[in-house]
Amino acid sequence: MEEAISIKSIFTTLKERWKLILITMVFFALISGIVSYYLLKPVYAASTQILVNQKHSGEQVDSLQIQTDIGMINTYSEIIKSPVILQKVIDELNLKQNTSQLGEKITITSKENSQIFLLTVQDSNPANAVKIANGVSEIFQKENKNIMNIDNISLLAKAKLQENPSPIKPNPILNIGIATFIGLLIGIGLAFIMEYIDNTIKSEKDLETLLELPILGSIQKDS
């Protein structure tokens, strides 16, 4: 019985405070929309495909060598983001950033047991993203021969600037959806807090609980 009363009181509170909940949801959605569309800078991505494959003189391909090439991808990921490579990229492309800032823009991804990995660069300017991605890839391919004494890097696909590039972030629709859900939760929380601190008497039951005395009669409001 108490559980039924409790559930009923929850729905009663939500019904009485629905305007507060709705206003909170709309407020959070509006703030998220303003931030996503007008304050956050769009970020674009450009990627190159790099193959790790040591050149073989014979026709047979050594499976052990292939596994070695795959295992080298983690090492190459570190070399690509090293100051040795990034500083050459900065100098050659005349970038106005240091090696740490440039390294934060670069992401290396690869699939399991694949000799191909993607070098992705994120930038607020799509043309810069393409230029940096290609620059890093080409300089890495050239310098790796001297660093590792191995000629096993091939550039399969360069980054290209699309006619109408689309930013990868922010995602305004997703942000607004998340903000609206958060607003819903906060609105519900505020509704229960306000209900808890509200000491006004709304019904005969409230009066009976407050005075700890039974209600002997009531006067009906004349309509």
C-alpha positions as MATLAB code, in Angstrom:
seq = 'MEEAISIKSIFTTLKERWKLILITMVFFALISGIVSYYLLKPVYAASTQILVNQKHSGEQVDSLQIQTDIGMINTYSEIIKSPVILQKVIDELNLKQNTSQLGEKITITSKENSQIFLLTVQDSNPANAVKIANGVSEIFQKENKNIMNIDNISLLAKAKLQENPSPIKPNPILNIGIATFIGLLIGIGLAFIMEYIDNTIKSEKDLETLLELPILGSIQKDS';
ca = [
       0.000    0.000    0.000;
       2.808    2.397    0.952;
       4.581    1.550   -2.304;
       1.447    2.379   -4.298;
       1.061    5.655   -2.411;
       4.733    6.464   -3.044;
       4.462    5.799   -6.781;
       1.286    7.880   -6.905;
       3.000   10.755   -5.122;
       5.882   10.607   -7.630;
       3.542   10.937  -10.580;
       1.618   13.681   -8.773;
       4.822   15.649   -8.243;
       5.826   15.254  -11.894;
       2.365   16.325  -13.019;
       2.356   19.404  -10.812;
       5.899   20.437  -11.771;
       5.802   19.592  -15.486;
       6.288   23.234  -16.485;
       9.499   23.446  -14.453;
      10.783   20.236  -16.066;
       9.897   21.470  -19.562;
      11.528   24.866  -19.009;
      14.712   23.202  -17.740;
      14.869   20.928  -20.785;
      14.336   23.833  -23.205;
      16.934   25.948  -21.377;
      19.622   23.265  -21.608;
      18.761   22.565  -25.269;
      19.024   26.275  -26.148;
      22.360   26.679  -24.363;
      23.740   23.592  -26.110;
      22.503   24.816  -29.498;
      24.052   28.272  -29.033;
      27.382   26.796  -27.948;
      27.434   24.175  -30.718;
      26.435   26.480  -33.574;
      28.030   29.791  -32.588;
      30.826   29.275  -30.048;
      32.550   25.984  -30.895;
      34.842   26.046  -33.903;
      34.201   23.311  -36.473;
      36.953   20.712  -36.747;
      37.799   18.946  -40.016;
      39.766   15.748  -40.601;
      42.003   14.559  -43.429;
      43.587   11.103  -43.678;
      46.322    9.352  -45.615;
      46.829    5.601  -46.052;
      50.299    4.246  -45.354;
      51.468    0.714  -46.131;
      54.174   -0.986  -44.084;
      55.681   -3.573  -46.398;
      59.359   -4.305  -46.830;
      60.313   -4.679  -50.448;
      61.159   -8.285  -51.363;
      63.624   -9.320  -54.036;
      62.035  -12.733  -54.593;
      58.490  -13.762  -55.435;
      57.843  -15.503  -52.120;
      56.604  -13.394  -49.271;
      57.862  -14.353  -45.826;
      54.921  -14.480  -43.372;
      57.311  -13.751  -40.526;
      58.412  -10.588  -42.293;
      54.777   -9.546  -42.729;
      54.154   -9.975  -38.996;
      57.280   -7.956  -38.330;
      55.988   -5.157  -40.549;
      52.634   -5.213  -38.729;
      54.391   -5.082  -35.383;
      56.357   -2.035  -36.542;
      53.207    0.091  -36.812;
      53.251    0.931  -33.095;
      56.871    2.014  -33.398;
      56.088    4.098  -36.467;
      53.225    5.779  -34.607;
      55.742    7.048  -32.075;
      58.231    8.087  -34.744;
      55.585   10.071  -36.626;
      54.755   12.068  -33.487;
      58.394   12.546  -32.517;
      59.983   16.036  -32.614;
      62.386   14.785  -35.298;
      59.542   14.385  -37.794;
      57.193   17.103  -36.575;
      59.814   19.827  -36.514;
      60.691   19.103  -40.149;
      56.978   19.308  -40.994;
      56.667   22.648  -39.192;
      59.717   24.044  -40.978;
      58.719   22.795  -44.420;
      55.055   23.882  -44.187;
      55.784   27.095  -42.230;
      53.336   26.158  -39.484;
      52.862   28.534  -36.563;
      52.771   25.896  -33.835;
      55.188   23.804  -31.822;
      55.733   20.053  -32.039;
      53.451   19.315  -29.067;
      50.541   21.246  -30.577;
      51.042   19.554  -33.942;
      51.286   16.108  -32.347;
      47.901   16.581  -30.655;
      46.290   16.970  -34.076;
      47.613   13.642  -35.371;
      45.944   10.274  -34.793;
      47.243    6.897  -35.978;
      44.746    4.049  -36.394;
      45.126    0.552  -37.782;
      43.116   -2.631  -37.994;
      44.331   -5.830  -36.402;
      46.726   -7.846  -38.573;
      46.759   -5.158  -41.241;
      49.884   -3.664  -42.770;
      47.982   -0.474  -43.574;
      47.415    2.315  -41.097;
      45.653    5.660  -41.315;
      47.291    8.937  -40.430;
      44.546   11.429  -39.591;
      44.991   15.130  -38.929;
      42.322   17.343  -37.358;
      42.284   21.079  -37.900;
      39.821   23.962  -37.876;
      40.758   24.630  -41.508;
      40.038   21.737  -43.922;
      42.783   22.824  -46.332;
      45.331   22.884  -43.510;
      44.235   19.423  -42.388;
      44.917   18.066  -45.888;
      48.241   19.906  -46.200;
      49.496   18.716  -42.813;
      48.361   15.109  -43.330;
      50.181   14.855  -46.640;
      53.217   16.725  -45.307;
      53.614   14.483  -42.270;
      53.184   11.330  -44.361;
      55.692   12.339  -47.006;
      58.323   13.524  -44.540;
      57.877   10.400  -42.424;
      58.303    8.193  -45.507;
      61.495   10.012  -46.459;
      63.038   10.264  -42.983;
      62.164    6.743  -41.876;
      64.803    5.307  -44.191;
      67.481    7.136  -42.203;
      65.924    6.534  -38.782;
      65.171    2.807  -39.078;
      67.489    1.900  -41.991;
      64.505    0.126  -43.575;
      62.729    1.004  -46.782;
      59.287   -0.430  -46.019;
      56.964    2.597  -46.158;
      54.660    3.319  -49.088;
      52.074    6.065  -49.316;
      48.940    4.397  -50.711;
      46.541    7.331  -50.688;
      47.056   11.024  -50.118;
      44.556   13.267  -48.384;
      42.350   15.281  -50.738;
      40.377   18.444  -50.133;
      36.687   17.822  -50.700;
      34.561   20.352  -52.554;
      32.222   20.824  -49.591;
      34.029   19.402  -46.555;
      31.920   18.525  -43.531;
      33.273   18.994  -40.011;
      33.614   15.911  -37.830;
      32.759   17.946  -34.751;
      30.918   19.462  -33.087;
      27.737   17.486  -33.733;
      25.010   19.994  -32.813;
      22.122   17.520  -33.036;
      23.855   15.033  -30.753;
      24.895   17.777  -28.338;
      21.355   19.173  -28.164;
      19.926   15.688  -27.602;
      22.334   14.999  -24.746;
      21.716   18.438  -23.227;
      17.953   17.927  -23.415;
      18.232   14.598  -21.601;
      20.444   16.176  -18.931;
      17.890   18.984  -18.625;
      15.162   16.389  -18.126;
      17.077   14.731  -15.294;
      17.890   18.048  -13.641;
      14.306   19.246  -14.068;
      12.975   16.115  -12.383;
      15.495   16.554   -9.584;
      14.477   20.193   -9.078;
      10.819   19.186   -9.057;
      11.350   16.757   -6.186;
      13.559   19.214   -4.294;
      10.913   21.927   -4.546;
       8.243   19.460   -3.502;
      10.332   18.445   -0.500;
      10.904   21.996    0.728;
       7.313   23.089    0.003;
       5.573   23.289    3.425;
       2.262   24.699    2.234;
      -0.884   22.716    3.053;
      -2.547   21.516   -0.103;
      -5.068   18.932    1.140;
      -6.908   17.571    4.134;
      -4.355   14.784    4.333;
      -1.531   17.323    4.692;
      -3.398   19.024    7.529;
      -4.084   15.712    9.238;
      -0.415   14.757    8.993;
       0.732   18.132   10.301;
      -1.618   18.274   13.298;
      -1.576   14.516   13.963;
      -5.334   14.735   14.534;
      -8.180   13.138   12.594;
     -10.306   15.309   10.285;
     -13.862   15.445   11.698;
     -15.392   17.449    8.854;
     -14.718   19.770    5.987;
     -16.418   22.693    4.264;
     -16.929   22.301    0.563;
     -16.159   25.303   -1.615;
     -19.298   26.779   -3.109;
     -18.988   26.804   -6.856;
];
